[in-house]
Amino acid sequence: MAGAKKVISLRSSCKEEAIDITDLVNQVIKGSGIKEGICFLFVPHTTAALFVNEGYDPSVVKDILSSLSKLVPAEGNYAHLEGNSPAHIKSSLMGVSLLLPIEGGKLSLGRWQSVFFVEFDGPRQREVWAWLL
Ligand code: ZN
């Protein structure tokens, strides 16, 4: 039986930004009392995403975001009239959900791994939904 949805609220502070949410997720797991299991994270937004990568050297995330911007240029012959097509496309490339292991009452991540929420059309108030299974 899955636990109730937990909501992590975030406020992005600029147009494009990756926010390390590892500690916030671990707080949710700690509050639940779950020691071993699975954490399902989901972003209910069309211009944001989630990913896991190196949290130690911030240059890694910087390179990920700059490379995404080369793949999906800010200016293009986009059909979507709202003007934020690059943000929608980047969200779809990165994905809106993660399934992560829980061990010892916290996320079981590799030594250099962190969990990131990534904003592509900020600044905005955002949410990450979590289910602990
Ligand atoms: Zn749009």
PDB file of C-alpha atoms and ligand atoms in Angstrom:
ATOM      1  CA  MET A   1       0.000   0.000   0.000  1.00  0.00           C
ATOM      2  CA  ALA A   2       1.513   3.274  -1.086  1.00  0.00           C
ATOM      3  CA  GLY A   3       1.865   6.090   1.416  1.00  0.00           C
ATOM      4  CA  ALA A   4       0.134   9.417   0.981  1.00  0.00           C
ATOM      5  CA  LYS A   5       1.546  11.981  -1.420  1.00  0.00           C
ATOM      6  CA  LYS A   6       4.090  14.331   0.155  1.00  0.00           C
ATOM      7  CA  VAL A   7       4.526  17.781  -1.397  1.00  0.00           C
ATOM      8  CA  ILE A   8       7.891  19.532  -1.528  1.00  0.00           C
ATOM      9  CA  SER A   9       7.432  23.237  -2.323  1.00  0.00           C
ATOM     10  CA  LEU A  10      10.153  25.134  -4.133  1.00  0.00           C
ATOM     11  CA  ARG A  11      10.652  28.664  -5.391  1.00  0.00           C
ATOM     12  CA  SER A  12      12.951  29.012  -8.378  1.00  0.00           C
ATOM     13  CA  SER A  13      14.766  32.341  -8.510  1.00  0.00           C
ATOM     14  CA  CYS A  14      15.646  32.727 -12.176  1.00  0.00           C
ATOM     15  CA  LYS A  15      14.771  31.631 -15.713  1.00  0.00           C
ATOM     16  CA  GLU A  16      16.844  28.457 -15.669  1.00  0.00           C
ATOM     17  CA  GLU A  17      18.185  26.863 -12.529  1.00  0.00           C
ATOM     18  CA  ALA A  18      18.974  23.443 -11.091  1.00  0.00           C
ATOM     19  CA  ILE A  19      18.178  23.104  -7.381  1.00  0.00           C
ATOM     20  CA  ASP A  20      19.702  20.270  -5.334  1.00  0.00           C
ATOM     21  CA  ILE A  21      16.699  18.746  -3.512  1.00  0.00           C
ATOM     22  CA  THR A  22      18.518  15.737  -2.002  1.00  0.00           C
ATOM     23  CA  ASP A  23      18.274  17.070   1.562  1.00  0.00           C
ATOM     24  CA  LEU A  24      14.604  18.029   1.136  1.00  0.00           C
ATOM     25  CA  VAL A  25      13.762  14.519  -0.085  1.00  0.00           C
ATOM     26  CA  ASN A  26      15.731  12.969   2.766  1.00  0.00           C
ATOM     27  CA  GLN A  27      13.747  15.091   5.247  1.00  0.00           C
ATOM     28  CA  VAL A  28      10.510  13.697   3.797  1.00  0.00           C
ATOM     29  CA  ILE A  29      11.848  10.128   4.089  1.00  0.00           C
ATOM     30  CA  LYS A  30      13.014  10.763   7.661  1.00  0.00           C
ATOM     31  CA  GLY A  31       9.572  12.125   8.594  1.00  0.00           C
ATOM     32  CA  SER A  32       7.891   9.034   7.200  1.00  0.00           C
ATOM     33  CA  GLY A  33       9.919   6.599   9.288  1.00  0.00           C
ATOM     34  CA  ILE A  34      10.502   4.398   6.227  1.00  0.00           C
ATOM     35  CA  LYS A  35      13.899   2.667   6.373  1.00  0.00           C
ATOM     36  CA  GLU A  36      13.954   0.536   3.225  1.00  0.00           C
ATOM     37  CA  GLY A  37      11.925   1.086   0.090  1.00  0.00           C
ATOM     38  CA  ILE A  38      11.420   3.169  -3.008  1.00  0.00           C
ATOM     39  CA  CYS A  39      10.947   6.913  -3.409  1.00  0.00           C
ATOM     40  CA  PHE A  40       8.909   7.975  -6.431  1.00  0.00           C
ATOM     41  CA  LEU A  41       9.336  11.648  -7.325  1.00  0.00           C
ATOM     42  CA  PHE A  42       7.132  13.462  -9.825  1.00  0.00           C
ATOM     43  CA  VAL A  43       7.086  17.062 -11.058  1.00  0.00           C
ATOM     44  CA  PRO A  44       3.564  18.246 -12.021  1.00  0.00           C
ATOM     45  CA  HIS A  45       4.880  20.934 -14.393  1.00  0.00           C
ATOM     46  CA  THR A  46       5.475  21.145 -18.150  1.00  0.00           C
ATOM     47  CA  THR A  47       8.553  23.398 -18.055  1.00  0.00           C
ATOM     48  CA  ALA A  48      10.524  21.772 -15.233  1.00  0.00           C
ATOM     49  CA  ALA A  49      12.151  18.381 -14.706  1.00  0.00           C
ATOM     50  CA  LEU A  50      14.112  16.097 -12.398  1.00  0.00           C
ATOM     51  CA  PHE A  51      17.479  14.435 -12.810  1.00  0.00           C
ATOM     52  CA  VAL A  52      20.250  12.747 -10.853  1.00  0.00           C
ATOM     53  CA  ASN A  53      23.844  13.730 -11.445  1.00  0.00           C
ATOM     54  CA  GLU A  54      26.955  15.023  -9.750  1.00  0.00           C
ATOM     55  CA  GLY A  55      26.258  17.419  -6.910  1.00  0.00           C
ATOM     56  CA  TYR A  56      29.851  17.859  -5.780  1.00  0.00           C
ATOM     57  CA  ASP A  57      31.255  20.031  -8.558  1.00  0.00           C
ATOM     58  CA  PRO A  58      28.647  22.635  -9.671  1.00  0.00           C
ATOM     59  CA  SER A  59      30.420  22.868 -13.047  1.00  0.00           C
ATOM     60  CA  VAL A  60      28.835  19.528 -14.005  1.00  0.00           C
ATOM     61  CA  VAL A  61      25.287  20.872 -13.704  1.00  0.00           C
ATOM     62  CA  LYS A  62      26.357  24.079 -15.429  1.00  0.00           C
ATOM     63  CA  ASP A  63      27.664  22.017 -18.369  1.00  0.00           C
ATOM     64  CA  ILE A  64      24.459  19.939 -18.487  1.00  0.00           C
ATOM     65  CA  LEU A  65      22.315  23.086 -18.685  1.00  0.00           C
ATOM     66  CA  SER A  66      24.543  24.802 -21.265  1.00  0.00           C
ATOM     67  CA  SER A  67      24.618  21.640 -23.410  1.00  0.00           C
ATOM     68  CA  LEU A  68      20.830  21.376 -23.262  1.00  0.00           C
ATOM     69  CA  SER A  69      20.646  24.966 -24.504  1.00  0.00           C
ATOM     70  CA  LYS A  70      22.819  24.022 -27.489  1.00  0.00           C
ATOM     71  CA  LEU A  71      20.467  21.114 -28.268  1.00  0.00           C
ATOM     72  CA  VAL A  72      17.393  23.315 -27.829  1.00  0.00           C
ATOM     73  CA  PRO A  73      18.203  26.904 -28.845  1.00  0.00           C
ATOM     74  CA  ALA A  74      16.311  29.778 -27.225  1.00  0.00           C
ATOM     75  CA  GLU A  75      15.403  31.128 -30.647  1.00  0.00           C
ATOM     76  CA  GLY A  76      13.854  28.836 -33.226  1.00  0.00           C
ATOM     77  CA  ASN A  77      10.917  28.347 -35.508  1.00  0.00           C
ATOM     78  CA  TYR A  78       8.698  27.132 -32.661  1.00  0.00           C
ATOM     79  CA  ALA A  79       4.930  26.773 -33.128  1.00  0.00           C
ATOM     80  CA  HIS A  80       3.860  27.230 -29.484  1.00  0.00           C
ATOM     81  CA  LEU A  81       2.794  30.872 -29.198  1.00  0.00           C
ATOM     82  CA  GLU A  82       3.461  31.231 -25.470  1.00  0.00           C
ATOM     83  CA  GLY A  83       7.137  31.615 -26.373  1.00  0.00           C
ATOM     84  CA  ASN A  84       8.486  29.022 -23.953  1.00  0.00           C
ATOM     85  CA  SER A  85       8.850  26.031 -26.268  1.00  0.00           C
ATOM     86  CA  PRO A  86      12.526  25.499 -25.372  1.00  0.00           C
ATOM     87  CA  ALA A  87      11.476  25.041 -21.721  1.00  0.00           C
ATOM     88  CA  HIS A  88       8.783  22.498 -22.689  1.00  0.00           C
ATOM     89  CA  ILE A  89      11.240  20.566 -24.880  1.00  0.00           C
ATOM     90  CA  LYS A  90      13.973  20.524 -22.217  1.00  0.00           C
ATOM     91  CA  SER A  91      11.441  19.254 -19.660  1.00  0.00           C
ATOM     92  CA  SER A  92      10.540  16.365 -21.961  1.00  0.00           C
ATOM     93  CA  LEU A  93      14.189  15.544 -22.682  1.00  0.00           C
ATOM     94  CA  MET A  94      15.081  15.404 -18.980  1.00  0.00           C
ATOM     95  CA  GLY A  95      11.883  13.768 -17.712  1.00  0.00           C
ATOM     96  CA  VAL A  96       9.420  14.535 -14.934  1.00  0.00           C
ATOM     97  CA  SER A  97       9.852  11.533 -12.651  1.00  0.00           C
ATOM     98  CA  LEU A  98      12.481   9.538 -10.780  1.00  0.00           C
ATOM     99  CA  LEU A  99      12.389   6.202  -8.983  1.00  0.00           C
ATOM    100  CA  LEU A 100      15.065   6.083  -6.289  1.00  0.00           C
ATOM    101  CA  PRO A 101      16.134   3.513  -3.679  1.00  0.00           C
ATOM    102  CA  ILE A 102      15.792   4.139   0.056  1.00  0.00           C
ATOM    103  CA  GLU A 103      18.209   2.413   2.434  1.00  0.00           C
ATOM    104  CA  GLY A 104      18.880   3.132   6.092  1.00  0.00           C
ATOM    105  CA  GLY A 105      16.134   5.765   6.230  1.00  0.00           C
ATOM    106  CA  LYS A 106      17.532   7.927   3.401  1.00  0.00           C
ATOM    107  CA  LEU A 107      18.109   7.975  -0.345  1.00  0.00           C
ATOM    108  CA  SER A 108      20.669   5.406  -1.398  1.00  0.00           C
ATOM    109  CA  LEU A 109      22.736   7.373  -3.904  1.00  0.00           C
ATOM    110  CA  GLY A 110      26.209   7.000  -5.331  1.00  0.00           C
ATOM    111  CA  ARG A 111      28.905   8.980  -3.609  1.00  0.00           C
ATOM    112  CA  TRP A 112      28.807  11.871  -6.082  1.00  0.00           C
ATOM    113  CA  GLN A 113      25.119  11.785  -6.933  1.00  0.00           C
ATOM    114  CA  SER A 114      22.527  14.376  -5.981  1.00  0.00           C
ATOM    115  CA  VAL A 115      18.864  14.751  -6.924  1.00  0.00           C
ATOM    116  CA  PHE A 116      18.069  17.922  -8.846  1.00  0.00           C
ATOM    117  CA  PHE A 117      14.876  19.776  -9.633  1.00  0.00           C
ATOM    118  CA  VAL A 118      15.503  21.818 -12.764  1.00  0.00           C
ATOM    119  CA  GLU A 119      13.581  24.953 -13.667  1.00  0.00           C
ATOM    120  CA  PHE A 120      13.419  25.924 -17.343  1.00  0.00           C
ATOM    121  CA  ASP A 121      10.898  28.785 -17.222  1.00  0.00           C
ATOM    122  CA  GLY A 122      11.252  30.550 -13.906  1.00  0.00           C
ATOM    123  CA  PRO A 123      11.144  32.193 -11.585  1.00  0.00           C
ATOM    124  CA  ARG A 124       8.049  30.376 -10.333  1.00  0.00           C
ATOM    125  CA  GLN A 125       6.541  28.637  -7.358  1.00  0.00           C
ATOM    126  CA  ARG A 126       6.953  24.902  -7.975  1.00  0.00           C
ATOM    127  CA  GLU A 127       6.181  21.536  -6.431  1.00  0.00           C
ATOM    128  CA  VAL A 128       7.787  18.122  -6.380  1.00  0.00           C
ATOM    129  CA  TRP A 129       5.445  15.316  -5.357  1.00  0.00           C
ATOM    130  CA  ALA A 130       6.847  12.315  -3.505  1.00  0.00           C
ATOM    131  CA  TRP A 131       5.440   8.897  -2.742  1.00  0.00           C
ATOM    132  CA  LEU A 132       7.345   6.543  -0.473  1.00  0.00           C
ATOM    133  CA  LEU A 133       6.696   2.886  -1.192  1.00  0.00           C
TER     134      LEU A 133
HETATM  135 ZN    ZN B   1       4.091  27.032 -22.887  1.00  0.00          ZN
END
